[in-house]
Tab-separated table of C-alpha atoms and ligand atoms in Angstrom:
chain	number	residue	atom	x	y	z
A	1	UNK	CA	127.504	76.820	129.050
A	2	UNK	CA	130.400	79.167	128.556
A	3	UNK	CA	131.034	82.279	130.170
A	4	UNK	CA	130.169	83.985	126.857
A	5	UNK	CA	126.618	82.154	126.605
A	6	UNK	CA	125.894	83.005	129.645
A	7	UNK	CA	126.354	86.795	129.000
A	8	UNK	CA	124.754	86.490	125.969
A	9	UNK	CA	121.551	84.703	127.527
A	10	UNK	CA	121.808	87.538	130.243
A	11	UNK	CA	121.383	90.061	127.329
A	12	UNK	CA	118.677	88.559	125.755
A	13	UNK	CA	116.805	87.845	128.870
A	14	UNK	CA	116.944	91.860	129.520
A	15	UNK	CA	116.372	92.743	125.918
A	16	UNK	CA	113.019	90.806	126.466
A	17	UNK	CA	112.026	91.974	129.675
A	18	UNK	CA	112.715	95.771	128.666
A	19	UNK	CA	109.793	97.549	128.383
A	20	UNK	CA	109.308	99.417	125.281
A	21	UNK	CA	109.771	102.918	125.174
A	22	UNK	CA	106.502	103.212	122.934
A	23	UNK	CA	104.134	101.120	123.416
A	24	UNK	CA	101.083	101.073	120.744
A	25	UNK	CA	98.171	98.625	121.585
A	26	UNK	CA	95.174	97.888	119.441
A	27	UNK	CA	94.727	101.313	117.855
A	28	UNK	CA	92.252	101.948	115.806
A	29	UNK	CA	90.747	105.486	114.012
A	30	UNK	CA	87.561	105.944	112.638
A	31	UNK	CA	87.113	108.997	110.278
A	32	UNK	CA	82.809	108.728	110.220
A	33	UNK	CA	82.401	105.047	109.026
A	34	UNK	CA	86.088	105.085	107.532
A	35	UNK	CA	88.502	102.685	109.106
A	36	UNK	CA	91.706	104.185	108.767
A	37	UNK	CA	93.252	102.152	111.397
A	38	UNK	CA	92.379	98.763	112.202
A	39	UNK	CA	94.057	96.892	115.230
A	40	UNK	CA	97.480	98.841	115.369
A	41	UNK	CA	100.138	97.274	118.000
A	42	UNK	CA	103.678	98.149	118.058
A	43	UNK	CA	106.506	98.429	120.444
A	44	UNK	CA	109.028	100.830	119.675
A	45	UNK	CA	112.576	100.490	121.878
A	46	UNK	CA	114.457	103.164	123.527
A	47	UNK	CA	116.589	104.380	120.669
A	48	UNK	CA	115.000	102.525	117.964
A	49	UNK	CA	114.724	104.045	114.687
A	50	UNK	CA	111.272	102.751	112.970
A	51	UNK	CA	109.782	103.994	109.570
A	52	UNK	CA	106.340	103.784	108.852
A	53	UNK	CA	106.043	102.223	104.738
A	54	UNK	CA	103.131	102.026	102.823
A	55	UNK	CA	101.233	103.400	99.401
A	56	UNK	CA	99.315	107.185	99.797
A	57	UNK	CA	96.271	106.787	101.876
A	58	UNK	CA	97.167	103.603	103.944
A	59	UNK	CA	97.096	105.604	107.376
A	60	UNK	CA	100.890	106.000	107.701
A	61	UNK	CA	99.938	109.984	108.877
A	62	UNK	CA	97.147	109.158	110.873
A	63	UNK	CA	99.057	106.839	112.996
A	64	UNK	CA	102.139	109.328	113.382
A	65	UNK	CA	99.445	111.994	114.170
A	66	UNK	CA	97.859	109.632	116.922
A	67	UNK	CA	101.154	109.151	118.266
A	68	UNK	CA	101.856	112.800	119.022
A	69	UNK	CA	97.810	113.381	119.899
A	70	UNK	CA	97.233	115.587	117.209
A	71	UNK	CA	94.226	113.448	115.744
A	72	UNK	CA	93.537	111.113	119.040
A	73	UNK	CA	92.943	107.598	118.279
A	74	UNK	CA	89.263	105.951	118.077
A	75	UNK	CA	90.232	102.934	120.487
A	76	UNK	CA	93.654	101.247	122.214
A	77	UNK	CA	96.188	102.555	124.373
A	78	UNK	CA	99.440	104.122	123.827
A	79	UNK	CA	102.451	104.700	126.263
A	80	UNK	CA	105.378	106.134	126.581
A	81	UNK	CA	108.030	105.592	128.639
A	82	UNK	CA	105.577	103.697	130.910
A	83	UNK	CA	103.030	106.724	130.728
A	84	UNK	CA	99.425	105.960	129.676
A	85	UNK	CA	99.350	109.028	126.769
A	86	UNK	CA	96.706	107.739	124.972
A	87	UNK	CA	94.254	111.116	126.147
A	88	UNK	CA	96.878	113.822	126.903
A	89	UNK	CA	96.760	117.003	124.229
A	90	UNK	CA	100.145	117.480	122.030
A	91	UNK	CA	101.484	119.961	124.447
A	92	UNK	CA	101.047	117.565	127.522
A	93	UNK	CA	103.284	115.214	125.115
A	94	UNK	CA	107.338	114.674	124.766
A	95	UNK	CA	107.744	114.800	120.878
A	96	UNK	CA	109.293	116.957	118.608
A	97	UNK	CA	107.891	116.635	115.194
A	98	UNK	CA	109.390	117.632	111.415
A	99	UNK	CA	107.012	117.908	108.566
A	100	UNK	CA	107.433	117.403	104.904
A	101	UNK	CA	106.339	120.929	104.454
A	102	UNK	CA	109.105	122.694	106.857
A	103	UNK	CA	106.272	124.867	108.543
A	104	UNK	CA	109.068	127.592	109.389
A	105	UNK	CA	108.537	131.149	110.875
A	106	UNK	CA	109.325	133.094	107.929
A	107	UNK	CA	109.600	136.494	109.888
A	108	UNK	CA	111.776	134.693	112.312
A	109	UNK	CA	115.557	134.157	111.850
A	110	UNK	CA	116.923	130.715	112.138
A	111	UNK	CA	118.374	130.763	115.777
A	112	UNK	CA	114.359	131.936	116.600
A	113	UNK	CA	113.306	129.636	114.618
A	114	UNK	CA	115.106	126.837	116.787
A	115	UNK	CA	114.399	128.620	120.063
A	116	UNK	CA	110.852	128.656	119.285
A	117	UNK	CA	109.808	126.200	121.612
A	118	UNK	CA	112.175	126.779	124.187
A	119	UNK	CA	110.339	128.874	127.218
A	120	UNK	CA	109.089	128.453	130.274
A	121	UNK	CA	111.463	128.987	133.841
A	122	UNK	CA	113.513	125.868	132.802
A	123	UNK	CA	114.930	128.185	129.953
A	124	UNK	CA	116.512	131.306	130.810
A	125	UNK	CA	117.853	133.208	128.261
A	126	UNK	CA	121.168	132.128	128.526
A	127	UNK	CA	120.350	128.060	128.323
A	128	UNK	CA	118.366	128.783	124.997
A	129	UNK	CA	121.520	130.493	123.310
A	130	UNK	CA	123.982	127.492	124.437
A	131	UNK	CA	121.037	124.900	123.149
A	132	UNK	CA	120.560	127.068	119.997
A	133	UNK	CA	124.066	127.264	119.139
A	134	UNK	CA	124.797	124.094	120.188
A	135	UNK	CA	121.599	122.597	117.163
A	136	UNK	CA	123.092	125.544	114.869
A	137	UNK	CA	126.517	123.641	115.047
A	138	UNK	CA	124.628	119.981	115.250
A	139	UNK	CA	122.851	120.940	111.743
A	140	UNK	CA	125.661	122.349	110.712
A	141	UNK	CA	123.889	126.408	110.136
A	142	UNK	CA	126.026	128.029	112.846
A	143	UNK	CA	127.251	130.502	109.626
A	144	UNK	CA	123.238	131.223	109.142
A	145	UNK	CA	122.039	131.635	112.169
A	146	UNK	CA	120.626	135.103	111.577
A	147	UNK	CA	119.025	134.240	107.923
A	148	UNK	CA	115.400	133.573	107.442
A	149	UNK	CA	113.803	130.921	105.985
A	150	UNK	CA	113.493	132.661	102.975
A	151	UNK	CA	117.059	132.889	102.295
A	152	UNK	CA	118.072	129.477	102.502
A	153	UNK	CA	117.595	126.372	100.341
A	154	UNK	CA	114.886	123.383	101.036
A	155	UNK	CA	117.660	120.909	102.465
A	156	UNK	CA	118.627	124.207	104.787
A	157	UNK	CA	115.444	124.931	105.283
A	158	UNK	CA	114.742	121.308	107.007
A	159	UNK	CA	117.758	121.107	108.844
A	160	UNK	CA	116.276	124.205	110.356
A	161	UNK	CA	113.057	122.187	111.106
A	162	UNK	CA	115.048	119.628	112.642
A	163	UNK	CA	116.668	121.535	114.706
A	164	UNK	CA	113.879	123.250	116.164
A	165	UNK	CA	112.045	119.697	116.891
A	166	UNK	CA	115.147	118.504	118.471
A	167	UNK	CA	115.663	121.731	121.018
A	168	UNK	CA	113.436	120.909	123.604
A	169	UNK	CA	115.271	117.472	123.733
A	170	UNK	CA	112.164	115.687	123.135
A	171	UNK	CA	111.934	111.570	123.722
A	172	UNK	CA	109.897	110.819	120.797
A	173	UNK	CA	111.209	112.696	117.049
A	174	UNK	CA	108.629	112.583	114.657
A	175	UNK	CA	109.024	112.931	111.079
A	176	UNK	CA	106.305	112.719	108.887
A	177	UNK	CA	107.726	112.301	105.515
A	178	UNK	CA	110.429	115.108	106.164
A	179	UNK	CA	112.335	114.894	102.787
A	180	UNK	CA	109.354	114.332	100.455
A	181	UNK	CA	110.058	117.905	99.408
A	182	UNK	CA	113.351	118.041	98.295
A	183	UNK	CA	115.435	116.851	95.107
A	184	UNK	CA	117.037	113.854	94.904
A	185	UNK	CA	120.315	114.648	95.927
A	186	UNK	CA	119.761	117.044	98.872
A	187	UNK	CA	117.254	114.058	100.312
A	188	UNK	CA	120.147	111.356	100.183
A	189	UNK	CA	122.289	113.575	101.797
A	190	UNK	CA	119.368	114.532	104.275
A	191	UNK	CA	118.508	111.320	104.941
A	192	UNK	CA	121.926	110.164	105.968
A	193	UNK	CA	122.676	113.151	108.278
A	194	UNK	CA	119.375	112.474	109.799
A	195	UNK	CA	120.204	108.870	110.937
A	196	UNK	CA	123.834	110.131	111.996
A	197	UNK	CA	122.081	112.751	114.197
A	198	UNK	CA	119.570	110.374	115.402
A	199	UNK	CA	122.263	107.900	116.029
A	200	UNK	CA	124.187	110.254	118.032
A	201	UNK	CA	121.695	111.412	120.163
A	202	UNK	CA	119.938	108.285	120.707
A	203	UNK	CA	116.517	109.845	120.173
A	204	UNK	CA	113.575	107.071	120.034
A	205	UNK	CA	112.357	107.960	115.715
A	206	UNK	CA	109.925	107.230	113.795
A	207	UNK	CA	109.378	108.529	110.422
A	208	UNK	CA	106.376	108.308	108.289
A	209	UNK	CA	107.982	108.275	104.379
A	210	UNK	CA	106.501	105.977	101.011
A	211	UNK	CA	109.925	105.577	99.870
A	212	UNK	CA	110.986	102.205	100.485
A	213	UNK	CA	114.512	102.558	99.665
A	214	UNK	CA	114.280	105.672	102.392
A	215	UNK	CA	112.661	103.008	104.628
A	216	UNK	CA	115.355	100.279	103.955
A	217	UNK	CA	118.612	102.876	104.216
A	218	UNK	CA	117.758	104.529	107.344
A	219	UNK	CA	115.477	102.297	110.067
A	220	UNK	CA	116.081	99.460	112.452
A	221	UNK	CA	113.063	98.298	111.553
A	222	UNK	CA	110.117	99.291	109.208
A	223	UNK	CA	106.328	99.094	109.978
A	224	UNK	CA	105.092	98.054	106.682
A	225	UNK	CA	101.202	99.166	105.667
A	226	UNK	CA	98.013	99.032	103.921
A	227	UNK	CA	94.541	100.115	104.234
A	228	UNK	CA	95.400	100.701	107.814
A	229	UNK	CA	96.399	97.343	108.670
A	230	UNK	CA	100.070	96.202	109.610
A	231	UNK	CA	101.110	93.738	107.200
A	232	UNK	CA	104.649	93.370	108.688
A	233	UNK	CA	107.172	94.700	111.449
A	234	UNK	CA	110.607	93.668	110.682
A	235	UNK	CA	114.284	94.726	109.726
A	236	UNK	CA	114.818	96.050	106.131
A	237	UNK	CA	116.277	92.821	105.481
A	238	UNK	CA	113.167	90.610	107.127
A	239	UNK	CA	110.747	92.427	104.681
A	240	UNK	CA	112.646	91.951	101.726
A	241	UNK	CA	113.416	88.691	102.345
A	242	UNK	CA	111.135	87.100	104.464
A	243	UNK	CA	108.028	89.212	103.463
A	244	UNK	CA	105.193	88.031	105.782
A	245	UNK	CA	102.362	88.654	102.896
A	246	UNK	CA	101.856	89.199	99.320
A	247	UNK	CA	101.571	92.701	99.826
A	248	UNK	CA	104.730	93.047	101.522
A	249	UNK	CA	106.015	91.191	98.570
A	250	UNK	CA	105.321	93.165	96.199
A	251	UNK	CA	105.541	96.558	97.896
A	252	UNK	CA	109.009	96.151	98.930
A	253	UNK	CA	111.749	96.032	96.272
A	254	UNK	CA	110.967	94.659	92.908
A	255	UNK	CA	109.918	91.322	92.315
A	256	UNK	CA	108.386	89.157	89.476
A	257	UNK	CA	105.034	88.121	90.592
A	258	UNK	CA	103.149	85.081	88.754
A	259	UNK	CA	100.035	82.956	89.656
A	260	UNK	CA	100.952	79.178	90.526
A	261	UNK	CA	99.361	75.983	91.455
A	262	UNK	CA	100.930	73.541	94.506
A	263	UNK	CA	101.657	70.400	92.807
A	264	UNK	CA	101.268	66.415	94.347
A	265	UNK	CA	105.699	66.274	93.679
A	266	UNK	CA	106.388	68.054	98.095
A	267	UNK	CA	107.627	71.996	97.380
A	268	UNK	CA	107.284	71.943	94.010
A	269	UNK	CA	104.581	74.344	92.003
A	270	UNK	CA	103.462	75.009	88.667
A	271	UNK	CA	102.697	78.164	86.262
A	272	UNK	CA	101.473	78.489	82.371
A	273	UNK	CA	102.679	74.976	81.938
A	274	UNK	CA	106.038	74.666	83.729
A	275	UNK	CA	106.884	72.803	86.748
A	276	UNK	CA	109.713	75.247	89.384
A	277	UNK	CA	111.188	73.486	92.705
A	278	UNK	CA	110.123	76.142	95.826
A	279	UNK	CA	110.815	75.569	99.054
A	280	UNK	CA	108.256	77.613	100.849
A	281	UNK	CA	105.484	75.241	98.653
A	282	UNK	CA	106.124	72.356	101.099
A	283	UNK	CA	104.184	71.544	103.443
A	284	UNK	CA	101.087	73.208	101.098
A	285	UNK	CA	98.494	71.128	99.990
A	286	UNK	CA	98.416	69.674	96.296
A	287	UNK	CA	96.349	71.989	94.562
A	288	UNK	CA	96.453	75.493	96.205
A	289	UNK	CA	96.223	78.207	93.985
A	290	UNK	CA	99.142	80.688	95.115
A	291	UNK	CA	100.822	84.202	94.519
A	292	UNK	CA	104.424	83.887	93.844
A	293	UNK	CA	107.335	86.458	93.796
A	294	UNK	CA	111.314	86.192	92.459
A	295	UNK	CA	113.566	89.138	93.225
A	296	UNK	CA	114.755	89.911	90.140
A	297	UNK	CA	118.611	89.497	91.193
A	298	UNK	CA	117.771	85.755	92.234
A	299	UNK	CA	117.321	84.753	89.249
A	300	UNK	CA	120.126	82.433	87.334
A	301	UNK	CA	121.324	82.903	84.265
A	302	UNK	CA	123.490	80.565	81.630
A	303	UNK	CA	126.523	78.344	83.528
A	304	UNK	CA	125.131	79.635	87.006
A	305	UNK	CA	121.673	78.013	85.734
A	306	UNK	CA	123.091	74.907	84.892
A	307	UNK	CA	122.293	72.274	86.265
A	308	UNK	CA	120.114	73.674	88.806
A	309	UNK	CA	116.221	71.830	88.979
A	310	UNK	CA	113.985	73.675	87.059
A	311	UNK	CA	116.778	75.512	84.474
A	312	UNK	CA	115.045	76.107	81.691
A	313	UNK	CA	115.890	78.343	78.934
A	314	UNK	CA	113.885	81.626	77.949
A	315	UNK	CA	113.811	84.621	75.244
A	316	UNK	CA	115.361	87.533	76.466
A	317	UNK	CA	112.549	89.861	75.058
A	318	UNK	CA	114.151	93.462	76.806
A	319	UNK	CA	117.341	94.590	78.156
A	320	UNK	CA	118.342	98.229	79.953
A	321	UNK	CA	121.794	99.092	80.994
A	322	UNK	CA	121.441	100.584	84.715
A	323	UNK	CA	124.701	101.085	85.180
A	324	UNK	CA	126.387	98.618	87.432
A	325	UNK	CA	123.420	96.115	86.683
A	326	UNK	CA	121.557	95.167	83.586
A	327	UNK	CA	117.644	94.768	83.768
A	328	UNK	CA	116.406	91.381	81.402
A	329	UNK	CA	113.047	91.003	80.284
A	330	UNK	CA	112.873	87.204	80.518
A	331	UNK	CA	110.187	85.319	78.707
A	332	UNK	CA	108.915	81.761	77.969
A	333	UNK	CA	105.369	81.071	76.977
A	334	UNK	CA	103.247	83.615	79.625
A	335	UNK	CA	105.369	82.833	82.378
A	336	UNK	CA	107.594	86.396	82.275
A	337	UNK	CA	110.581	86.990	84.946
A	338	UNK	CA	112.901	90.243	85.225
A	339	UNK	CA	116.264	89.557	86.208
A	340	UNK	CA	119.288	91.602	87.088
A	341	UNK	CA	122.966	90.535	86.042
A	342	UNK	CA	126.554	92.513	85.800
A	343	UNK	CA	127.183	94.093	82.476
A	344	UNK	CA	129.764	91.097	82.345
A	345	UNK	CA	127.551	88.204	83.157
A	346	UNK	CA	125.576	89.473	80.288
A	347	UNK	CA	128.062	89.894	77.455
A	348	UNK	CA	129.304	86.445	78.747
A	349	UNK	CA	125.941	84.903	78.710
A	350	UNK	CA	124.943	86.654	75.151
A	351	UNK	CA	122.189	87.504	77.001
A	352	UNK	CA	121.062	90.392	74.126
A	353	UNK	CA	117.337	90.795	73.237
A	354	UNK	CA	116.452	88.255	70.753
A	355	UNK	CA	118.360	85.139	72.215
A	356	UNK	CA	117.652	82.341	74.338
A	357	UNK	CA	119.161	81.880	77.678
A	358	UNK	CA	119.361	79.124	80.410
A	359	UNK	CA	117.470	80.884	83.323
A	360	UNK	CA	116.764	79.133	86.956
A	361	UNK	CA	115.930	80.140	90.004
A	362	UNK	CA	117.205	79.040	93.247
A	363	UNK	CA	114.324	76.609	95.424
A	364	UNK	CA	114.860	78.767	98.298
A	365	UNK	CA	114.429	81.802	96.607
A	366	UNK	CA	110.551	81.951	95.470
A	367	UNK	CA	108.245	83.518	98.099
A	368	UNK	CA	105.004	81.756	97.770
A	369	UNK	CA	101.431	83.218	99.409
A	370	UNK	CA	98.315	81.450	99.147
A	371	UNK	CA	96.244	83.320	96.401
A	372	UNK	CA	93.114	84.498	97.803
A	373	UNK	CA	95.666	87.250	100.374
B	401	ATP	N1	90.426	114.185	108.734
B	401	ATP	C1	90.077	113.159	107.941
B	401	ATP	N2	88.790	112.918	107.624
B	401	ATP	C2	88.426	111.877	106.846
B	401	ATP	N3	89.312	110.994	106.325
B	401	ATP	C3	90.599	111.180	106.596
B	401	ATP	C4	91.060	112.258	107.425
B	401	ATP	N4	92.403	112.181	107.510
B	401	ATP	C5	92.760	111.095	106.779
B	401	ATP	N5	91.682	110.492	106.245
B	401	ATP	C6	91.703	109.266	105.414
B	401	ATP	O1	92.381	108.249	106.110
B	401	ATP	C7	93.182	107.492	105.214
B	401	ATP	C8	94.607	107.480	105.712
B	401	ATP	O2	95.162	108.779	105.561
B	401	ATP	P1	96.676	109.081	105.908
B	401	ATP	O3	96.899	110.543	105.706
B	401	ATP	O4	97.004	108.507	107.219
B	401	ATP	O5	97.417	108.262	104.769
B	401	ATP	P2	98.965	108.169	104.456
B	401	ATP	O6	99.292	106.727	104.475
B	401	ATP	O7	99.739	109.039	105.349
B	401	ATP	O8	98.987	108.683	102.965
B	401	ATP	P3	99.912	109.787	102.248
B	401	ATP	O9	101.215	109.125	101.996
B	401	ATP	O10	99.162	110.070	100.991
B	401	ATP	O11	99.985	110.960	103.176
B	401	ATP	C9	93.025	108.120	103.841
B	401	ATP	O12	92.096	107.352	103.097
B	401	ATP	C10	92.482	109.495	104.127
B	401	ATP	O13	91.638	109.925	103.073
């Protein structure tokens, strides 16, 4: 073993042993007879940046809101920093939380605003103005510190919000869908200061949001939802590639989905007639009925096809110029796939609605889950 492998092994032995900063065990919530969480475990590290994903209604909020004890959990345990929290009130809590709607004073100014929650005898007077200046300059409102609410624009607005969740230099930030409410510009740029900040300060996050390209830009790793059950915890890139479930599949990023049947030939499957090589089929018995998804810029098209097991060529029924990518409508029979190519690869290819082109995809590249998930 080399000196390197052993420092490495070191690492990972401590990354293991760490406890987690949050610690989430078997939660569950009961609103009357509704489940809205079922069997909830997750443990968040010191630092981490974690998003909670999922459609409206899938208990995103009510687990955020569990978190910070403002709707206690039905069963399980959560701790933080090694403190059994699962029974405490918000205020007995370290959290600072943003909301989507940026629940500002609107009689007080902004440097109020973000001294809000800093009293008590650990903040005299002259601590909150260096910690309110120093969150003014953080957020980058030093010049408005003496605006209201009122006067300043959504993106402002929840800087503002930040700010004042970040004062009491909370371990836990909260944000439950904090940029739901602005326009599409101000929330790229919000988004991106939000991870610089959090990166900076090394604050434990976790954001509730049901924007999955939010989800994928901004976390370590995503909690991925539905009808309050976990369906994945990964990095962006394990849940768009290595979805563990159908739903993930097809919640995350765009795919192509299609019904298939296992065949006897080892990791190879059928659909509407035509026989496609898949990897993730072996090992499946001959005859399972199963839910498959391509990403749409997996799939092959003309010399890139070629000669690649199950090439087969298909109508090009639509095409839409994104941009840097063109969308293709692919057709052959029912079996229907949407793939993605460069403006180039499509003049090349003649790929133009109307005409047939050789289409493939790669073995490796069809996720395959058995049908009844
Ligand atoms: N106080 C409540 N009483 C009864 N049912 C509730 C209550 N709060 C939430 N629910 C239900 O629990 C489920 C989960 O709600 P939650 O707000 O956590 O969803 P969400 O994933 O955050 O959705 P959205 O993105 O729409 O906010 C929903 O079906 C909702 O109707």
């Amino acid at each position: 073993m080399t000196a390197l492998d052993t420092l490495l092994q070191g690492g990972i032995r401590r990354a293991a042993t760490q406890a987690p900063y949050l610690d989430i065990v078997a939660l569950g919530k009961q609103f009357g007879t509704f489940v809205a969480l079922k069997d909830v475990s997750l443990r968040v590290r010191e630092g981490e940046f974690i998003s909670f994903l999922g459609p409206s209604g899938c208990g995103k909020t009510t687990l955020l809101r569990a978190i910070a004890g403002l709707d206690p959990a039905t069963t399980g345990v959560i701790r933080q920093a090694g403190r059994d929290i699962t029974g405490l009130p918000p205020a007995a809590r370290d959290f600072g939380i943003v909301f989507q709607s940026y629940a500002l004073f609107p009689n007080f100014s902004v440097a109020d605003n973000i001294a809000y929650g800093l009293r008590g005898p650990a903040w005299p007077a002259k601590r909150v103005a260096a910690r309110v200046a120093e969150l003014l300059d953080l957020v980058g409102l030093a010049e408005h510190s003496k605006r209201y609410p009122a006067q300043l624009s959504g993106g402002q607005q929840q800087r503002v919000a930040l700010a004042r969740a970040l004062a009491p230099e909370p371990g836990l930030l909260l944000l439950d869908e904090p940029l739901s409410a602005l326009d599409a510009i101000v929330r790229l740029h919000l988004r991106q200061e939000i991870r610089a900040l959090q990166r900076r300060l090394g604050v434990t996050t976790i954001m509730v949001t049901h924007d999955q390209e939010e989800a994928m830009g901004v976390s370590d790793r995503i909690l991925v939802m539905s009808r309050g059950h976990v369906q994945q915890v990964g990095t962006p890139e394990e849940v768009y590639r290595t979805p563990a479930t159908a739903f993930v599949a097809s919640f995350v990023g765009r795919s192509s989905a299609f019904d298939a049947v296992v065949q006897a030939a080892p990791g190879t499957i059928s659909t509407h007639g035509i026989t496609l090589p898949a990897e993730a089929a072996q090992g499946m018995l001959y005859g399972t009925a199963i839910r498959a998804f391509v990403r749409p810029e997996d799939v092959r098209l003309g010399p890139a096809a070629e000669g690649m097991p199950g090439a087969l060529p298909m109508l090009v029924t639509h095409l839409e110029y994104l941009g840097p990518t063109c969308r293709i409508a692919l057709e052959r029979g029912a079996f229907r796939l949407e793939a993605d190519a460069a403006p180039d690869l499509v003049r090349a290819v003649g790929a133009l609605p109307g005409a047939e082109v050789l289409s493939a995809i790669p073995p490796d590249r069809i996720m395959v889950f058995p049908g009844d998930e």
